[in-house]
Short mmCIF file of C-alpha atoms and ligand atoms in Angstrom, two decimals:
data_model
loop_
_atom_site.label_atom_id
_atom_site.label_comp_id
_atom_site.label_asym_id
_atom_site.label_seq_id
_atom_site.Cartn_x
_atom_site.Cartn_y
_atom_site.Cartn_z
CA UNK A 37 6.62 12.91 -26.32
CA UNK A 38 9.76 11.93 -24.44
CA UNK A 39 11.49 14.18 -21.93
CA UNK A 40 14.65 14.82 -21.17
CA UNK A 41 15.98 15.17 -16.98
CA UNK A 42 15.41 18.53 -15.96
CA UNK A 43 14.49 19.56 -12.43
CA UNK A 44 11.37 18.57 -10.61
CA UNK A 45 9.52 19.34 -7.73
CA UNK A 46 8.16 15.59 -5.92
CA UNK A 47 5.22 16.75 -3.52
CA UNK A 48 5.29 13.86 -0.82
CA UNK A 49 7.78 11.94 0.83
CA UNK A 50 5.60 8.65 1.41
CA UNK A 51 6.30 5.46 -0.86
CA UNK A 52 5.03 7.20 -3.95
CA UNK A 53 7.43 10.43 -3.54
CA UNK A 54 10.14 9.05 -2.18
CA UNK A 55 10.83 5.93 -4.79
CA UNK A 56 9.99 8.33 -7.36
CA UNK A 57 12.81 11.00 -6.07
CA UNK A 58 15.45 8.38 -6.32
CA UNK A 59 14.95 7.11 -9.82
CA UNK A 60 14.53 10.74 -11.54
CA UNK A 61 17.74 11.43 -9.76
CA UNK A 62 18.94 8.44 -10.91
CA UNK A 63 18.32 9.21 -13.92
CA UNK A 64 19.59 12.56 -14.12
CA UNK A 65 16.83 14.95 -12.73
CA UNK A 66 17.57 17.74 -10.32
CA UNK A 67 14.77 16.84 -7.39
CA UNK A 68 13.32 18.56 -4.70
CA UNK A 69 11.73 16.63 -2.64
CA UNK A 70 8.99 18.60 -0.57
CA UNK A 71 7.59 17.12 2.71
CA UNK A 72 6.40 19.23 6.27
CA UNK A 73 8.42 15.99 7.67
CA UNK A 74 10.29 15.48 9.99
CA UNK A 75 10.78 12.19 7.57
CA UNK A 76 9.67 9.43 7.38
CA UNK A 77 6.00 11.85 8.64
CA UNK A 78 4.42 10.27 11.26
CA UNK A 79 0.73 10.70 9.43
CA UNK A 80 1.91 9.07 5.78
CA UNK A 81 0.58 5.52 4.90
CA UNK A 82 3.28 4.81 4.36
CA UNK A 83 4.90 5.04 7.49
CA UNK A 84 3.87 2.17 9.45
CA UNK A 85 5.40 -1.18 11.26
CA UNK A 86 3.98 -3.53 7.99
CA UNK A 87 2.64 -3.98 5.35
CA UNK A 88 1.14 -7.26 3.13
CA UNK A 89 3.19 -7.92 0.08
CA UNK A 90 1.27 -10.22 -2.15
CA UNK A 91 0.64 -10.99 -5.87
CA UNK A 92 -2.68 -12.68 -4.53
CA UNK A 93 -5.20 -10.53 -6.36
CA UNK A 94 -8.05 -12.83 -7.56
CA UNK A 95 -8.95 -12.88 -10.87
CA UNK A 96 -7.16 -9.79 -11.80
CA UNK A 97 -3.97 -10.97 -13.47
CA UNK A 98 -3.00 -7.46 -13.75
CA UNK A 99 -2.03 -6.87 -10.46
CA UNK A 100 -0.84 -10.51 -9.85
CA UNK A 101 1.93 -9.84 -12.78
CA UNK A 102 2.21 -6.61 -11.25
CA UNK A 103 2.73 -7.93 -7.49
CA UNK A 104 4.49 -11.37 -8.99
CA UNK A 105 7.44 -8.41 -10.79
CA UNK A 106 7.35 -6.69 -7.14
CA UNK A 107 8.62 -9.79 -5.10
CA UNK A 108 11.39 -9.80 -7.57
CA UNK A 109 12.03 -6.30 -6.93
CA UNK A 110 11.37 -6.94 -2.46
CA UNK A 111 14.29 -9.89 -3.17
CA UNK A 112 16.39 -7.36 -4.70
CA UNK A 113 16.22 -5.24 -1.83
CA UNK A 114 16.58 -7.63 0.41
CA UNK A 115 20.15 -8.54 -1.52
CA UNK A 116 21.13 -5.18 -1.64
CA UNK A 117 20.32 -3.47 1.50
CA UNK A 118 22.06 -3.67 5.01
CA UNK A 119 18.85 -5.27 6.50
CA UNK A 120 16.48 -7.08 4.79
CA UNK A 121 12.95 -5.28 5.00
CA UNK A 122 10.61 -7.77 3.20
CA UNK A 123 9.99 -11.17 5.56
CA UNK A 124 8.73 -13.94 2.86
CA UNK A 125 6.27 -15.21 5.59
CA UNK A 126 3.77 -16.70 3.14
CA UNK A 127 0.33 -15.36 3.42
CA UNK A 128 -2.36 -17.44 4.87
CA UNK A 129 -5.64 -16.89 2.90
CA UNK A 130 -9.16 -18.51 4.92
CA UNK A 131 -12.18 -18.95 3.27
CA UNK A 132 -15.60 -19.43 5.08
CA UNK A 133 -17.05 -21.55 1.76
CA UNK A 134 -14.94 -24.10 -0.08
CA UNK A 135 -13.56 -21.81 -2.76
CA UNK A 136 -15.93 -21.43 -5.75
CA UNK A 137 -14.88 -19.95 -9.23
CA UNK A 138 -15.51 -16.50 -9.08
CA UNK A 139 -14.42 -16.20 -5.38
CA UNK A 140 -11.22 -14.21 -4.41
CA UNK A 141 -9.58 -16.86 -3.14
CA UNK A 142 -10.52 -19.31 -5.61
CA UNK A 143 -9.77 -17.27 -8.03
CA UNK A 144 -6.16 -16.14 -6.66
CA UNK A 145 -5.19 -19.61 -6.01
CA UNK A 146 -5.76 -20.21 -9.61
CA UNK A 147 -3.63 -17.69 -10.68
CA UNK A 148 -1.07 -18.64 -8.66
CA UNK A 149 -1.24 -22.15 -9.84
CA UNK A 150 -1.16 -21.21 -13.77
CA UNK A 151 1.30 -18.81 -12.99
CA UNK A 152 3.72 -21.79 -11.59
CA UNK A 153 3.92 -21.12 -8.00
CA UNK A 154 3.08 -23.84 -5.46
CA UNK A 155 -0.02 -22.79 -3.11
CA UNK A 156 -1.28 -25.37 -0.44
CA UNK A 157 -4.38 -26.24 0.28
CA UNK A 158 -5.71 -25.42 3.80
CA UNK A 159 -6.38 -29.74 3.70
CA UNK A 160 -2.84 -29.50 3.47
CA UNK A 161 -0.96 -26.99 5.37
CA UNK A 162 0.87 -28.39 7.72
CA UNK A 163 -0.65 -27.64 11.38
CA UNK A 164 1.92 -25.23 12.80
CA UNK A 165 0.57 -22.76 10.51
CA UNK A 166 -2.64 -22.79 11.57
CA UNK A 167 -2.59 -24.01 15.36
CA UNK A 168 -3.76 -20.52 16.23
CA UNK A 169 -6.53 -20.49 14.03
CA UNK A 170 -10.09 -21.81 14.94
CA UNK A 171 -11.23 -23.05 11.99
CA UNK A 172 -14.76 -23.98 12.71
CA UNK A 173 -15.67 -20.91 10.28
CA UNK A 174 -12.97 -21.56 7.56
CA UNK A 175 -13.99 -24.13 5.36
CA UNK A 176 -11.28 -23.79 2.62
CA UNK A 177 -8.53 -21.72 1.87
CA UNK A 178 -4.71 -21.72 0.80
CA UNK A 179 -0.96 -20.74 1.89
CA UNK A 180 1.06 -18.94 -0.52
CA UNK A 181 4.56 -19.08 0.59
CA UNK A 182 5.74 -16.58 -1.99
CA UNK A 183 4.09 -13.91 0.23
CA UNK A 184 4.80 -11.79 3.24
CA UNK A 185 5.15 -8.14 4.74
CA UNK A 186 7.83 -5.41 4.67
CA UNK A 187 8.49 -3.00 7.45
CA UNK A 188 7.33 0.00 5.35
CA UNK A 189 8.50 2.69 7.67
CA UNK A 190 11.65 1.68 7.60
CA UNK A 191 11.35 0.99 3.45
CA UNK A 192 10.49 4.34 3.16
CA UNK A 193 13.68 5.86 5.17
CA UNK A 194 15.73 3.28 3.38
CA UNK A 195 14.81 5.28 -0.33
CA UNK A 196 14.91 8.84 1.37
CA UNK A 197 18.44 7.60 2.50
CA UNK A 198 19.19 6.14 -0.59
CA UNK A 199 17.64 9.81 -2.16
CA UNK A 200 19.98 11.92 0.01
CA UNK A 201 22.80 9.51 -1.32
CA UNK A 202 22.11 10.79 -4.86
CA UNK A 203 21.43 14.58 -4.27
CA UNK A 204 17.94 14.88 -3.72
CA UNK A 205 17.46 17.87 -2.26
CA UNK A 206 14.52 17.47 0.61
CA UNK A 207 12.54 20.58 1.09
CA UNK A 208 10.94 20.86 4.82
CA UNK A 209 7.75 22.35 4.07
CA UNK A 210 3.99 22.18 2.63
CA UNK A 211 2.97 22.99 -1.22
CA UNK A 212 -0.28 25.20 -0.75
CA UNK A 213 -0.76 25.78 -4.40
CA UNK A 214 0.75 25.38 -7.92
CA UNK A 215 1.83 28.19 -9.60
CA UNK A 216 1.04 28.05 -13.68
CA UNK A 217 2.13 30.15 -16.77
CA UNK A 218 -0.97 29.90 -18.43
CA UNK A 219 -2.31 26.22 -18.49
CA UNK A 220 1.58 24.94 -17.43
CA UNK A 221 3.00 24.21 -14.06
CA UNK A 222 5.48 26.26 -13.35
CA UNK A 223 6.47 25.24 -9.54
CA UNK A 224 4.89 25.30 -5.88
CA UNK A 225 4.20 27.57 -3.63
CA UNK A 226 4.64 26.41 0.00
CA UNK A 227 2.65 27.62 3.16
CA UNK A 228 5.40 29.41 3.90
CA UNK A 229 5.35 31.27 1.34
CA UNK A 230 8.37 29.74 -0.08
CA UNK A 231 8.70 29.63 -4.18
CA UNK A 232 9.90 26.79 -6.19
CA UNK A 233 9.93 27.02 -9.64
CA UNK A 234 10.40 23.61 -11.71
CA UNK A 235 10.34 21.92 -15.04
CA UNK A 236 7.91 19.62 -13.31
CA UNK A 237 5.93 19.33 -10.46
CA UNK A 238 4.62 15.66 -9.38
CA UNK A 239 2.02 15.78 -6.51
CA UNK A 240 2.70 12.27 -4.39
CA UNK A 241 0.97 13.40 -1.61
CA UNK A 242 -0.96 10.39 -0.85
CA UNK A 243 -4.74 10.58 0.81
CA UNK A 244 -3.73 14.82 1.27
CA UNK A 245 -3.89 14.70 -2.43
CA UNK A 246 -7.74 15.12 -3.03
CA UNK A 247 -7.83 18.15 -0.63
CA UNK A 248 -4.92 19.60 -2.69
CA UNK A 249 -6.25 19.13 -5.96
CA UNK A 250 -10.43 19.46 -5.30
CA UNK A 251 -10.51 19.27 -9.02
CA UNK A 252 -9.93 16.04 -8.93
CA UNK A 253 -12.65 14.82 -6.20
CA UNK A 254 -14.77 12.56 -8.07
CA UNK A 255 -11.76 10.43 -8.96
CA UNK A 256 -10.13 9.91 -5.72
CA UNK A 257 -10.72 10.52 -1.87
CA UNK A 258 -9.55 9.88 1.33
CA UNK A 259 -10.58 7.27 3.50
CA UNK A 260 -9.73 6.83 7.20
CA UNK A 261 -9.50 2.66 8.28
CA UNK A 262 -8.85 1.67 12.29
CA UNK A 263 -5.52 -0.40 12.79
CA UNK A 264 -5.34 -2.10 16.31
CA UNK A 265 -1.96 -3.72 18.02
CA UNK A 266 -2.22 -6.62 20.16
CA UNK A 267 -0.24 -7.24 22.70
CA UNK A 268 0.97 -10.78 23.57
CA UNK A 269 3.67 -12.56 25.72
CA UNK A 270 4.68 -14.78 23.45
CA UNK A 271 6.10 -13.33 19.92
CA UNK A 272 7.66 -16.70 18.88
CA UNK A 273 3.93 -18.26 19.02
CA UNK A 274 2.53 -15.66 16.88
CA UNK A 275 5.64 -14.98 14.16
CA UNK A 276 7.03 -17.33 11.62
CA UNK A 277 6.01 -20.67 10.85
CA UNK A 278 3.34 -20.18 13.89
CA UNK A 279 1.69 -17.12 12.48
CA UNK A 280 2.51 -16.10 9.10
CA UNK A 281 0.57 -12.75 7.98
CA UNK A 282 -3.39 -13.82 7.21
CA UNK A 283 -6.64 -12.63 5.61
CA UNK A 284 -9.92 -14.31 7.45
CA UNK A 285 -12.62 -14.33 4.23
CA UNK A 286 -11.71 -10.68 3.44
CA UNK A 287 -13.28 -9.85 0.31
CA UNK A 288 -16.31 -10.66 2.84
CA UNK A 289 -14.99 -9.51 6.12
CA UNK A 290 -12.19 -7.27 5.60
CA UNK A 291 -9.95 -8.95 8.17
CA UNK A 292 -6.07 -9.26 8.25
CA UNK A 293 -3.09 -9.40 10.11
CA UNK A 294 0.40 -9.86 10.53
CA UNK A 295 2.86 -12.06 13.07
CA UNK A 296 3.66 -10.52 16.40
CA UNK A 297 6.54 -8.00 15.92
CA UNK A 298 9.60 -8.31 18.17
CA UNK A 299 8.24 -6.44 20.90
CA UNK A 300 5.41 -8.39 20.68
CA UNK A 301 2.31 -6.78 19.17
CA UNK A 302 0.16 -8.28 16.72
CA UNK A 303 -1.47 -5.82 14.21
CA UNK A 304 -4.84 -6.65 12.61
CA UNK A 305 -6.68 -4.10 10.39
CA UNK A 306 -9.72 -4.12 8.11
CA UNK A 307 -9.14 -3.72 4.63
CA UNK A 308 -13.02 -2.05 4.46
CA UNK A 309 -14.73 0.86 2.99
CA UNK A 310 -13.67 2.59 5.92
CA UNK A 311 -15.29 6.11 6.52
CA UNK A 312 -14.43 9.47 4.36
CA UNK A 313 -12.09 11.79 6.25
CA UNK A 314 -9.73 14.17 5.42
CA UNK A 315 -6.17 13.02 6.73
CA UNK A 316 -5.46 15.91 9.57
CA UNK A 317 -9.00 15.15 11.33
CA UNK A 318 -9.00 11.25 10.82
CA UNK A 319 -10.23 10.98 14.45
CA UNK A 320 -9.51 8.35 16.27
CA UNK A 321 -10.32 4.41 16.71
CA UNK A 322 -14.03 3.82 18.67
CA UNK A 323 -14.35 1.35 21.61
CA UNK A 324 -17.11 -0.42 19.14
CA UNK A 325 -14.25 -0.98 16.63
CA UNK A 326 -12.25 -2.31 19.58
CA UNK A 327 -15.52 -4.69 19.87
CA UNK A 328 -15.60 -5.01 16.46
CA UNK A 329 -12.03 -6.56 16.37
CA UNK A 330 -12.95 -8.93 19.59
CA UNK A 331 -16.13 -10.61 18.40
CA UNK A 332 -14.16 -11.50 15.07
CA UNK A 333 -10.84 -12.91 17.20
CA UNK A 334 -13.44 -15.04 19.86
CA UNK A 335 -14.66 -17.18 16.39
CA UNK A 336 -11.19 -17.03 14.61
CA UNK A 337 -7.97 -16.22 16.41
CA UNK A 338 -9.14 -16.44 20.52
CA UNK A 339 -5.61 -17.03 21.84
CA UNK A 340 -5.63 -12.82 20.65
CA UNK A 341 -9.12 -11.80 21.53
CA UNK A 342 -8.62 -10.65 25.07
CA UNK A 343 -5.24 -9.60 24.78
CA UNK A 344 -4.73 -5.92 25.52
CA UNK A 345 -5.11 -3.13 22.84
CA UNK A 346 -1.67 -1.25 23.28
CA UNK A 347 -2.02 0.95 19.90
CA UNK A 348 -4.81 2.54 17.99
CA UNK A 349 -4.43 4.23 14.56
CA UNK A 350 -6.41 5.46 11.89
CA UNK A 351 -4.42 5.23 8.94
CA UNK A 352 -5.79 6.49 5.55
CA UNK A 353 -6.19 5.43 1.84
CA UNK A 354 -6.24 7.55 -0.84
CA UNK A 355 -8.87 5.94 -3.05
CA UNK A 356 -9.71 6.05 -6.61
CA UNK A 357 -12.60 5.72 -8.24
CA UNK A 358 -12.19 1.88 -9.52
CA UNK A 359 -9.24 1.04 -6.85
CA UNK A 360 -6.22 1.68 -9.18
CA UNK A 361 -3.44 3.65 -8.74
CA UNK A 362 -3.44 7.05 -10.62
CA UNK A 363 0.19 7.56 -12.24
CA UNK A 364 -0.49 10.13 -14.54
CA UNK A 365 -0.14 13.59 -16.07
CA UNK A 366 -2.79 15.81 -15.35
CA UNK A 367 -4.94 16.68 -18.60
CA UNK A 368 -4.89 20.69 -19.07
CA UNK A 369 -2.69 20.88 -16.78
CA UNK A 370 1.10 20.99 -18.51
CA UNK A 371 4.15 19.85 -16.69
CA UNK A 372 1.74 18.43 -13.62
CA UNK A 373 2.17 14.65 -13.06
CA UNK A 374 0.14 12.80 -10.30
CA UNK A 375 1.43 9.49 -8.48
CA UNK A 376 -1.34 8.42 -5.78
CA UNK A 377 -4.59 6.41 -5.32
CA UNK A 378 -3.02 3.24 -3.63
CA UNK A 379 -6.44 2.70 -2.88
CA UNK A 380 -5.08 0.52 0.61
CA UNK A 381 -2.87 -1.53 -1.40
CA UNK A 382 -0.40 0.17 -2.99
CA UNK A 383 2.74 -0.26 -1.23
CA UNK A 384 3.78 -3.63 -1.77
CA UNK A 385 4.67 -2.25 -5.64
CA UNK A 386 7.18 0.01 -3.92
CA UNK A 387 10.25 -1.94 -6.06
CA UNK A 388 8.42 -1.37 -9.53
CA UNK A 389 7.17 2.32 -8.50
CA UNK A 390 10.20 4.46 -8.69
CA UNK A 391 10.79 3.17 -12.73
CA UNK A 392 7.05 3.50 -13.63
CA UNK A 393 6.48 7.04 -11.90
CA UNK A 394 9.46 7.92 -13.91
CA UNK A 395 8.53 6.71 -17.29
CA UNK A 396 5.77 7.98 -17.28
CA UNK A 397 6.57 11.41 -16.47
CA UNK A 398 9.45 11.06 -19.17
CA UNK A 399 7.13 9.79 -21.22
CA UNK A 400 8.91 6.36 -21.58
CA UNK A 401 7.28 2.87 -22.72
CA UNK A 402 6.32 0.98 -19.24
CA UNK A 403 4.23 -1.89 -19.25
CA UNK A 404 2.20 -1.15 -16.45
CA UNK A 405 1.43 2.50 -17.26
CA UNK A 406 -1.48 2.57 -19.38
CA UNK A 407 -3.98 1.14 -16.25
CA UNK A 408 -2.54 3.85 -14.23
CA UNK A 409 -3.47 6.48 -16.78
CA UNK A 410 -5.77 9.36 -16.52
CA UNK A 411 -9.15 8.02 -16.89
CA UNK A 412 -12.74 9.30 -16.66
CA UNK A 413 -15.14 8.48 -13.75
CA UNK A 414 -16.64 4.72 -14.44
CA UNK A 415 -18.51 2.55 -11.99
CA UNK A 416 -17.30 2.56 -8.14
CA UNK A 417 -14.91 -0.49 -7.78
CA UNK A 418 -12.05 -1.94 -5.65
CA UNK A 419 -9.36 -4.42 -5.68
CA UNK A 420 -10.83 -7.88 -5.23
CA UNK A 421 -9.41 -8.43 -1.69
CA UNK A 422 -11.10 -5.81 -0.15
CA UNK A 423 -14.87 -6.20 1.46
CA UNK A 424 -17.09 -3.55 0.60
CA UNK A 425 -20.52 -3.96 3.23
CA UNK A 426 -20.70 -2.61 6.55
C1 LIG B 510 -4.36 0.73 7.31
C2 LIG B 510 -3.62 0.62 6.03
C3 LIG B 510 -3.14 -0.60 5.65
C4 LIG B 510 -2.49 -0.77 4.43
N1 LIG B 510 -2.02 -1.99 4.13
C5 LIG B 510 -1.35 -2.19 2.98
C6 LIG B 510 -0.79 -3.45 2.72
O1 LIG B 510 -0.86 -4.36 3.55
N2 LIG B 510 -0.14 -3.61 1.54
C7 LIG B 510 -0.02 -2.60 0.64
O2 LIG B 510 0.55 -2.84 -0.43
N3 LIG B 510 -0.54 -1.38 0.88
C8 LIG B 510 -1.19 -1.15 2.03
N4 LIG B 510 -1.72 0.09 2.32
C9 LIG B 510 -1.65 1.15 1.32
C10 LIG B 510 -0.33 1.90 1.35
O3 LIG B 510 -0.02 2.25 2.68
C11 LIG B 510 -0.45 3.13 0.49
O4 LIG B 510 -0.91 2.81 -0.81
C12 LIG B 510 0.88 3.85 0.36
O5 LIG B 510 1.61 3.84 1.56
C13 LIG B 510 0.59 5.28 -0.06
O6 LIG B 510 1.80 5.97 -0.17
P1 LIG B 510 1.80 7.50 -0.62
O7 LIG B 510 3.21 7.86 -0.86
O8 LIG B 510 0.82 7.69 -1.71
O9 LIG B 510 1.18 8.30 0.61
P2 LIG B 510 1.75 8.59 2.08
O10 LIG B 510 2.61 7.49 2.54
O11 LIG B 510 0.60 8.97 2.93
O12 LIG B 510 2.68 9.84 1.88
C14 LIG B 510 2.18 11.10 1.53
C15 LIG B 510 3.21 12.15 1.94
O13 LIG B 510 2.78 13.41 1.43
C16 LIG B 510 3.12 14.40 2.37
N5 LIG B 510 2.28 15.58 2.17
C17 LIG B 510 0.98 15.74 2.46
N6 LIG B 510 0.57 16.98 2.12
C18 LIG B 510 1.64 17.61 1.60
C19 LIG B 510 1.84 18.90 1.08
N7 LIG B 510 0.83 19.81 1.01
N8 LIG B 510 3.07 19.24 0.66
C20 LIG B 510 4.10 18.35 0.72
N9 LIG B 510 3.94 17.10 1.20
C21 LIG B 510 2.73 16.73 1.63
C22 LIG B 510 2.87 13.72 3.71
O14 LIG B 510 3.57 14.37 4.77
C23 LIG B 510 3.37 12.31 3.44
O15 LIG B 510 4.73 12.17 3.81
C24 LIG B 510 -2.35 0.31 3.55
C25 LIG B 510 -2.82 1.57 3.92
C26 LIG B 510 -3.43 1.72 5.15
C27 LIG B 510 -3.93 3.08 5.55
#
């Protein structure tokens, strides 16, 4: 069934939300936009200094068409926007074993190759790149200069801007609960007690999601992961050329970074199973993650391993089930649409998102819709990149 523009309620203001508000206004929806803020909120994902953007993705050419139709997108922006917010800094992929079929980064640097793009081999990269690095534990590995990171944050006020532009109306406030007619979505009610009444309601409310909908709990969760920023002197020797963003072994390790920022500080993060938590009492980062973070610099980046710790975050996924995003309507559930479950690695689709949240709640042909559909609980998965032991 197709549908025609009507007015809908977005729940969420992160990535998810907020590209979807633009392109149903876009396309002729009435939106309301509903967020506590103040916007871009502090506590969203999404809201954050970087993030990867990569069509690495092993040997699941899915998401490397998927990410590969992104960086088209990211370039677009880049084009069209006042400042450009993606940085094509390659991405720097170590392995500790010379890459093996089956491996991540075998597998990815495959892809990449069939797909036409021009990896180098870590034999080959030229040293600048890698002058930081000790590579006594790295015995293989690749640069993908059609790679890098996008100041999210700022991605994210860009589209509410954009949003506001177009007549999205933002609503300041919380949904506590749907309202229904029967089995159909009717509207929201927020926590304060405020009623809105829509066509459609799509809940984008990232890792708050499962504790909205506890329906929905054995297909997605929150997860809380520790982000660290290092400070150094020295930005220039830890940006560009010098320090494009990295991923030490991660399907193994879970490490990854990103050059120095202006100011200075060097983020690295663990793309891990992290630890269940629901997103307003995430805690905070440990002193042994601190350690943690240390013992893996000494062996692979030790210009950074003493440096000081000048930010701590725990920043949380909402995760599916198999590590997909979940673009969907709800079943039983008429006139409810879902857009969440980036699973730690859905941001970089940010170009692609606001088109495929909106066919599919139009019910338009999108080619990337049907693996975001609504699916029964399978087997426990994740992305490739991302380790999964302690
Ligand atoms: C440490 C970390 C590193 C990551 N790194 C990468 C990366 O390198 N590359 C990549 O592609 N992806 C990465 N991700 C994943 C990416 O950040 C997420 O997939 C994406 O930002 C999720 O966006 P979202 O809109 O679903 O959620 P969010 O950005 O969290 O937004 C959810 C919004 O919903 C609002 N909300 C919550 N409850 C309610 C309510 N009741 N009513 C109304 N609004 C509500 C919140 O205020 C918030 O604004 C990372 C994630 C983390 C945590």
């Amino acid at each position: 069934m197709t549908r025609s523009p009507g007015h809908i309620a977005v729940v969420g203001a992160g990535v998810f939300g907020a590209s979807a508000a633009v392109e149903l206004r876009r396309r002729g929806w009435a939106v309301t936009l509903v967020d506590p803020g103040p916007l871009p909120h502090a506590a969203a994902s999404s809201t954050d200094v970087s993030k990867v953007i990569r069509m690495d993705y092993g040997s699941d050419l899915f998401y490397h068409r998927l990410g590969e139709a992104a960086l088209e997108g990211w370039d677009r922006w880049n084009r069209d926007w006042p400042r450009e917010l993606y940085h094509e800094n390659g991405f720097l992929i170590l392995s500790a074993k010379p890459m093996n079929p089956g491996d991540f980064a075998y597998e990815s640097y495959q892809a990449l190759i069939e797909g036409g793009h021009s990896p180098v081999r870590l034999t080959d990269i030229p040293a600048t790149r890698t002058e930081r690095w000790d590579l006594t534990g790295y015995a293989d590995g690749y640069f993908n200069p059609r790679a890098g990171w996008a100041e999210s944050g700022a991605v994210v006020e860009q589209l509410l801007g954009q949003g506001e532009a177009l007549g999205v109306e933002v609503h300041a406030g919380a949904m506590r609960h749907l309202l229904f007619q029967g089995s159909r979505a009717t509207g929201i009610m927020t926590t304060n007690d405020v009623r809105i009444d829509a066509d459609i309601v799509l809940v984008a409310a990232g890792s708050w999601t499962p504790s909205l909908f506890p329906w929905m709990s054995d297909l997605i969760w929150s997860t809380g992961q520790p982000v660290i920023h290092f400070q150094v002197e020295d930005p220039a020797a830890y940006s560009g050329d010098h320090f494009p963003p990295w991923a030490a072994d991660i399907a193994n390790s879970g490490w990854y970074g990103f050059p120095a920022l202006p100011d200075g500080r060097v983020k690295v993060a663990n793309h891990g199973p992290g630890a269940p938590a629901h997103p307003d009492a995430r805690g905070v980062v440990g002193p042994d993650h601190d350690e943690r973070a240390r013992a893996f610099l000494r062996a692979a980046l030790p210009g950074l391993a003493d440096k000081p710790i000048v930010y701590r975050r725990i920043c949380m996924y909402c995760d599916s089930f198999d590590g997909d995003l979940l673009i969907s309507g709800a079943p039983d559930r008429e006139g409810l649409f879902v857009a969440t479950g980036g699973s730690g690695h859905g941001f970089k689709f940010a170009p692609v998102m606001g088109d495929l949240i909106a066919d599919v709640v139009e019910g338009a042909e999108n080619r990337w819709a049907s693996r975001f559909a609504w699916r029964t609980r399978t087997e426990v998965r994740t992305e490739e990149a991302r380790f999964n032991g302690e």
